[in-house]
Tab-separated table of C-alpha atoms in Angstrom:
chain	number	residue	atom	x	y	z
A	1	MET	CA	8.994	32.453	8.316
A	2	THR	CA	6.659	29.755	6.978
A	3	ALA	CA	5.906	27.041	9.508
A	4	PRO	CA	6.924	23.505	8.493
A	5	PRO	CA	4.055	21.254	7.384
A	6	ALA	CA	2.337	19.294	10.119
A	7	ALA	CA	3.351	15.656	10.427
A	8	PRO	CA	0.884	13.394	8.598
A	9	ALA	CA	-1.430	11.250	10.692
A	10	ILE	CA	-0.238	8.123	8.880
A	11	GLN	CA	3.473	7.439	9.299
A	12	GLY	CA	5.976	4.626	9.700
A	13	VAL	CA	5.281	1.048	8.652
A	14	ILE	CA	1.973	0.765	6.802
A	15	ALA	CA	1.215	-2.946	6.615
A	16	TYR	CA	-0.724	-4.405	3.690
A	17	PRO	CA	-2.486	-7.670	4.644
A	18	VAL	CA	-3.472	-10.412	2.247
A	19	THR	CA	-7.118	-11.362	1.763
A	20	PRO	CA	-7.673	-15.010	2.747
A	21	PHE	CA	-10.418	-16.926	0.944
A	22	ASP	CA	-12.504	-19.997	1.712
A	23	ASP	CA	-15.278	-21.799	-0.156
A	24	THR	CA	-17.768	-19.037	0.618
A	25	GLY	CA	-15.584	-16.049	-0.297
A	26	VAL	CA	-13.541	-13.943	2.101
A	27	ALA	CA	-12.462	-15.905	5.186
A	28	THR	CA	-13.279	-13.090	7.589
A	29	ALA	CA	-12.186	-14.866	10.773
A	30	SER	CA	-8.758	-15.590	9.269
A	31	LEU	CA	-8.501	-12.022	8.001
A	32	ALA	CA	-9.309	-10.604	11.426
A	33	ALA	CA	-6.661	-12.821	13.017
A	34	MET	CA	-4.041	-11.696	10.467
A	35	ILE	CA	-4.813	-8.036	11.082
A	36	GLU	CA	-4.745	-8.446	14.855
A	37	ARG	CA	-1.355	-10.123	14.418
A	38	LEU	CA	-0.022	-7.142	12.446
A	39	VAL	CA	-1.363	-4.625	14.964
A	40	ALA	CA	0.104	-6.610	17.874
A	41	ALA	CA	3.456	-6.716	16.072
A	42	GLY	CA	3.521	-2.909	16.008
A	43	ALA	CA	2.420	-1.931	12.489
A	44	GLN	CA	1.681	1.793	12.529
A	45	ALA	CA	-1.195	1.591	10.034
A	46	ILE	CA	-3.141	-1.155	8.268
A	47	ALA	CA	-3.905	-0.913	4.538
A	48	PRO	CA	-6.395	-3.515	3.315
A	49	LEU	CA	-7.177	-4.021	-0.344
A	50	GLY	CA	-3.961	-3.048	-2.021
A	51	SER	CA	-2.300	-5.256	-4.603
A	52	THR	CA	-1.406	-7.628	-1.760
A	53	GLY	CA	-5.069	-7.841	-0.767
A	54	GLU	CA	-6.176	-8.755	-4.308
A	55	LEU	CA	-8.594	-5.843	-4.611
A	56	ALA	CA	-8.909	-6.305	-8.377
A	57	TYR	CA	-10.395	-9.787	-7.928
A	58	LEU	CA	-13.108	-9.106	-5.352
A	59	SER	CA	-16.845	-8.685	-5.728
A	60	GLU	CA	-18.451	-5.653	-4.145
A	61	ALA	CA	-19.857	-7.743	-1.292
A	62	GLU	CA	-16.371	-9.126	-0.660
A	63	PHE	CA	-14.895	-5.624	-0.759
A	64	ASP	CA	-17.339	-4.500	1.918
A	65	ALA	CA	-16.635	-7.604	4.011
A	66	VAL	CA	-12.889	-6.929	3.989
A	67	ILE	CA	-13.399	-3.288	4.994
A	68	ASP	CA	-15.822	-4.134	7.801
A	69	THR	CA	-13.579	-6.922	9.097
A	70	THR	CA	-10.477	-4.749	9.022
A	71	VAL	CA	-12.059	-1.814	10.830
A	72	GLY	CA	-13.459	-4.172	13.456
A	73	ALA	CA	-10.169	-6.007	13.970
A	74	VAL	CA	-8.104	-2.817	14.216
A	75	ASP	CA	-10.657	-1.349	16.636
A	76	GLY	CA	-9.125	2.115	16.526
A	77	ALA	CA	-5.633	1.001	17.533
A	78	VAL	CA	-3.973	2.427	14.391
A	79	PRO	CA	-5.182	4.212	11.244
A	80	VAL	CA	-6.847	2.182	8.480
A	81	LEU	CA	-5.951	3.163	4.901
A	82	ALA	CA	-8.266	1.342	2.505
A	83	GLY	CA	-7.690	0.701	-1.184
A	84	VAL	CA	-10.849	1.639	-3.080
A	85	SER	CA	-9.741	1.716	-6.722
A	86	ASP	CA	-11.766	0.386	-9.639
A	87	LEU	CA	-11.802	0.682	-13.418
A	88	THR	CA	-14.688	3.164	-13.262
A	89	THR	CA	-14.998	6.411	-11.387
A	90	ALA	CA	-18.524	5.488	-10.301
A	91	ASN	CA	-17.465	2.315	-8.511
A	92	THR	CA	-14.347	3.923	-7.048
A	93	VAL	CA	-16.698	6.513	-5.532
A	94	ARG	CA	-19.023	3.762	-4.274
A	95	ARG	CA	-16.157	1.952	-2.618
A	96	ALA	CA	-14.744	5.144	-1.094
A	97	ARG	CA	-18.127	6.071	0.383
A	98	SER	CA	-18.638	2.548	1.717
A	99	ALA	CA	-15.183	2.555	3.302
A	100	GLN	CA	-15.804	5.931	4.921
A	101	ARG	CA	-19.122	4.745	6.357
A	102	ALA	CA	-17.344	1.712	7.797
A	103	GLY	CA	-14.912	3.973	9.643
A	104	VAL	CA	-11.628	3.983	7.715
A	105	ASP	CA	-9.244	6.869	8.321
A	106	ALA	CA	-8.168	7.389	4.710
A	107	VAL	CA	-8.538	5.858	1.252
A	108	GLN	CA	-5.976	4.977	-1.395
A	109	VAL	CA	-6.768	5.560	-5.075
A	110	ILE	CA	-4.826	4.372	-8.108
A	111	PRO	CA	-6.281	5.283	-11.502
A	112	VAL	CA	-6.770	2.049	-13.434
A	113	SER	CA	-7.848	2.099	-17.051
A	114	TYR	CA	-8.002	0.045	-20.225
A	115	TRP	CA	-7.603	3.294	-22.155
A	116	LYS	CA	-4.675	5.587	-21.548
A	117	LEU	CA	-5.955	8.430	-19.365
A	118	SER	CA	-5.135	12.068	-19.944
A	119	GLU	CA	-4.084	14.289	-17.058
A	120	ARG	CA	-7.490	15.970	-17.242
A	121	GLU	CA	-9.225	12.604	-16.893
A	122	ILE	CA	-6.998	11.570	-13.994
A	123	THR	CA	-7.622	14.864	-12.215
A	124	GLU	CA	-11.393	14.618	-12.624
A	125	HIS	CA	-11.321	11.017	-11.399
A	126	PHE	CA	-9.653	12.102	-8.163
A	127	ARG	CA	-11.892	15.157	-7.890
A	128	ALA	CA	-14.996	12.949	-8.055
A	129	VAL	CA	-13.714	10.773	-5.217
A	130	SER	CA	-12.734	13.813	-3.154
A	131	ASP	CA	-16.178	15.361	-3.631
A	132	ALA	CA	-17.776	12.129	-2.399
A	133	VAL	CA	-15.860	11.660	0.866
A	134	ASP	CA	-14.548	13.568	3.855
A	135	VAL	CA	-11.426	11.500	4.537
A	136	PRO	CA	-7.878	11.982	3.207
A	137	ILE	CA	-6.967	10.415	-0.126
A	138	MET	CA	-3.595	8.858	-0.853
A	139	ALA	CA	-2.872	9.135	-4.582
A	140	TYR	CA	-1.100	5.928	-5.560
A	141	ASN	CA	1.253	5.926	-8.547
A	142	ASN	CA	2.196	2.491	-9.860
A	143	PRO	CA	2.231	2.394	-13.657
A	144	ALA	CA	3.575	-1.178	-13.652
A	145	THR	CA	0.228	-2.470	-12.382
A	146	ALA	CA	-2.254	0.237	-13.387
A	147	GLY	CA	-0.872	1.259	-16.756
A	148	VAL	CA	-1.271	4.913	-15.754
A	149	ASP	CA	1.733	7.038	-14.812
A	150	MET	CA	1.181	10.229	-12.824
A	151	SER	CA	4.052	12.693	-13.001
A	152	PRO	CA	5.252	14.516	-9.876
A	153	ALA	CA	3.933	17.769	-11.372
A	154	LEU	CA	0.450	16.279	-11.823
A	155	LEU	CA	0.414	14.816	-8.309
A	156	VAL	CA	1.453	18.135	-6.768
A	157	SER	CA	-1.158	20.014	-8.780
A	158	MET	CA	-3.890	17.652	-7.514
A	159	PHE	CA	-2.571	18.057	-3.972
A	160	ARG	CA	-2.958	21.813	-4.341
A	161	GLU	CA	-6.286	21.807	-6.171
A	162	ILE	CA	-8.283	18.850	-4.817
A	163	GLU	CA	-9.354	19.121	-1.200
A	164	HIS	CA	-8.844	15.611	0.095
A	165	VAL	CA	-5.775	14.573	-1.934
A	166	THR	CA	-3.243	14.955	0.875
A	167	MET	CA	-0.518	12.335	0.301
A	168	VAL	CA	1.168	10.253	-2.392
A	169	LYS	CA	2.373	6.654	-2.542
A	170	GLU	CA	5.111	6.424	-5.161
A	171	SER	CA	5.872	2.904	-6.389
A	172	THR	CA	7.878	3.369	-9.568
A	173	GLY	CA	11.155	2.679	-7.768
A	174	ASP	CA	12.491	6.014	-9.000
A	175	LEU	CA	13.856	8.032	-6.091
A	176	SER	CA	13.993	11.169	-8.214
A	177	ARG	CA	10.192	11.106	-8.343
A	178	MET	CA	9.974	11.356	-4.567
A	179	LEU	CA	12.535	14.134	-4.460
A	180	ALA	CA	10.554	15.989	-7.127
A	181	LEU	CA	7.351	15.679	-5.088
A	182	ALA	CA	9.098	17.297	-2.143
A	183	ASP	CA	10.721	19.982	-4.285
A	184	LEU	CA	7.619	20.952	-6.279
A	185	SER	CA	5.452	21.149	-3.158
A	186	ASP	CA	8.057	22.988	-1.059
A	187	GLY	CA	8.058	20.009	1.285
A	188	ALA	CA	4.332	20.230	1.986
A	189	LEU	CA	3.235	16.995	0.271
A	190	PRO	CA	3.908	13.829	2.306
A	191	PHE	CA	5.182	10.983	0.136
A	192	TYR	CA	5.302	7.288	0.954
A	193	ASN	CA	7.526	4.586	-0.448
A	194	GLY	CA	5.707	1.794	-2.246
A	195	SER	CA	8.783	0.160	-3.799
A	196	ASN	CA	10.119	-2.397	-1.315
A	197	PRO	CA	13.696	-2.594	-2.669
A	198	LEU	CA	13.957	1.214	-2.553
A	199	VAL	CA	12.862	1.580	1.064
A	200	LEU	CA	16.166	2.577	2.650
A	201	ASP	CA	16.897	5.319	0.136
A	202	ALA	CA	13.301	6.536	0.286
A	203	LEU	CA	13.279	6.796	4.073
A	204	ARG	CA	16.599	8.634	4.005
A	205	ALA	CA	15.080	11.022	1.441
A	206	GLY	CA	12.230	11.873	3.810
A	207	ALA	CA	9.449	9.410	3.038
A	208	ALA	CA	6.724	9.694	5.669
A	209	GLY	CA	6.164	5.966	5.650
A	210	TRP	CA	6.724	2.603	4.019
A	211	CYS	CA	3.724	0.951	2.339
A	212	THR	CA	4.598	-2.732	2.377
A	213	ALA	CA	3.442	-6.335	2.598
A	214	ALA	CA	6.723	-7.376	4.217
A	215	PRO	CA	5.463	-7.063	7.838
A	216	ASN	CA	3.291	-10.123	7.233
A	217	LEU	CA	6.539	-12.107	7.211
A	218	ALA	CA	9.106	-9.992	9.092
A	219	ALA	CA	7.296	-7.304	11.055
A	220	GLN	CA	9.895	-6.544	13.719
A	221	ARG	CA	12.726	-6.160	11.254
A	222	CYS	CA	10.651	-3.749	9.142
A	223	LEU	CA	9.795	-1.695	12.224
A	224	ASP	CA	13.414	-1.684	13.344
A	225	LEU	CA	14.555	-0.475	9.924
A	226	VAL	CA	12.244	2.531	9.958
A	227	ALA	CA	13.121	3.309	13.578
A	228	ALA	CA	16.848	3.160	12.833
A	229	VAL	CA	16.548	5.648	9.967
A	230	ARG	CA	14.408	7.962	12.075
A	231	ALA	CA	17.000	7.824	14.871
A	232	GLY	CA	19.857	8.583	12.495
A	233	GLU	CA	21.408	5.157	13.080
A	234	GLN	CA	22.466	4.766	9.480
A	235	ASP	CA	24.858	1.840	9.907
A	236	ARG	CA	22.224	-0.142	11.774
A	237	ALA	CA	19.621	0.797	9.153
A	238	GLN	CA	21.917	-0.465	6.406
A	239	ARG	CA	22.437	-3.789	8.204
A	240	LEU	CA	18.706	-4.232	8.683
A	241	TYR	CA	18.031	-3.417	5.053
A	242	ASP	CA	20.725	-5.847	3.912
A	243	SER	CA	19.101	-8.581	6.011
A	244	LEU	CA	15.694	-7.866	4.440
A	245	LYS	CA	16.820	-7.302	0.868
A	246	ALA	CA	16.385	-10.864	-0.377
A	247	LEU	CA	12.852	-11.031	1.027
A	248	LEU	CA	11.870	-7.628	-0.337
A	249	GLU	CA	13.102	-8.482	-3.815
A	250	PHE	CA	11.535	-11.943	-3.773
A	251	ILE	CA	8.006	-10.907	-2.790
A	252	VAL	CA	7.944	-8.223	-5.485
A	253	ALA	CA	9.348	-10.440	-8.250
A	254	GLY	CA	7.074	-13.366	-7.399
A	255	GLY	CA	3.851	-11.404	-6.982
A	256	LEU	CA	2.833	-10.073	-3.594
A	257	ALA	CA	-0.350	-12.087	-3.039
A	258	ALA	CA	1.213	-15.424	-4.011
A	259	THR	CA	4.513	-14.948	-2.183
A	260	VAL	CA	3.104	-13.477	1.015
A	261	LYS	CA	0.402	-16.117	1.282
A	262	ALA	CA	3.018	-18.829	0.765
A	263	GLY	CA	5.246	-17.228	3.381
A	264	LEU	CA	2.438	-17.043	5.902
A	265	GLU	CA	1.677	-20.727	5.369
A	266	LEU	CA	5.367	-21.537	5.923
A	267	LEU	CA	5.177	-19.585	9.193
A	268	GLY	CA	2.122	-21.561	10.277
A	269	VAL	CA	-0.439	-18.836	9.547
A	270	PRO	CA	-3.247	-20.174	7.299
A	271	ALA	CA	-3.681	-17.814	4.350
A	272	GLY	CA	-5.088	-19.954	1.530
A	273	ALA	CA	-4.374	-19.561	-2.160
A	274	PRO	CA	-4.607	-16.389	-4.216
A	275	ARG	CA	-7.646	-16.013	-6.454
A	276	ARG	CA	-7.298	-17.084	-10.066
A	277	PRO	CA	-5.951	-16.073	-12.492
A	278	LEU	CA	-3.250	-15.709	-9.816
A	279	LEU	CA	-1.737	-19.061	-8.875
A	280	PRO	CA	-0.035	-20.261	-5.686
A	281	LEU	CA	3.729	-20.116	-5.513
A	282	ASP	CA	5.286	-23.184	-7.128
A	283	GLU	CA	7.462	-25.665	-5.245
A	284	ALA	CA	10.740	-24.105	-6.353
A	285	GLY	CA	9.502	-20.715	-5.221
A	286	ARG	CA	8.342	-22.094	-1.891
A	287	ALA	CA	11.740	-23.679	-1.315
A	288	GLU	CA	13.491	-20.399	-2.088
A	289	LEU	CA	11.176	-18.457	0.180
A	290	LYS	CA	11.600	-20.993	2.975
A	291	ALA	CA	15.368	-20.490	2.810
A	292	ILE	CA	14.983	-16.710	2.869
A	293	LEU	CA	12.720	-16.851	5.902
A	294	ALA	CA	15.120	-19.237	7.636
A	295	ASP	CA	17.956	-16.741	7.127
A	296	LEU	CA	15.855	-14.061	8.789
């Protein structure tokens, strides 16, 4: 009988912090405080430089500053999963190597391109990153932001053929994609939910974790939701999800960086404005978010 796959090192609630800015660039002291807050709240991994962290709008020096600050603030308490994606393979490799040197536990790669990429090009992009590092790679599928859609069959083939591609974050909001990843890999490929409104169904379907910005604003409720599903407490899980649903839908619809930063400010945690061309949440949005947070 074939042994079941080993549990992945990264599980549970994977919290995606924002990147706070000041007049000089990244506000590293504020960032460290935010990350320490997430770790203290119980987040099971920290993932800097996702969409929430505004990776696409950072210079290389700022990228390195966020990685160094995050690794230092976490101080080994939980795994660090760093976003390293860039338009070019060369700079994605540079960022992955820099993150590994800084001490991250894994990197997250989403293929981003002006031109539509073929499956061969996507595969070679991931292979180049894998050849450059010795840490696990999470392949991140989010065609809504990257313009590149990786099919379950392609993701499973890279998992089988590329050494360090060991997990997938699926953010299309299509549960059938996650089920296909499990089916095509015979359950060997860990998949993670990156679609906040889909979280309950994804966890019930076997997602290894929830990649989310929501813990910045409601950490305990997010942790309780995952714990309830894991414990088989489905009624409690449904109630927790129902209580979070308005927040989860709002932060996605309004843009993660803008909404989460506004929410942190409403909670008394200085987060600053997102970097242009992103704009701060408008007054109507702030009022709606304030009401949602009050209900929580």
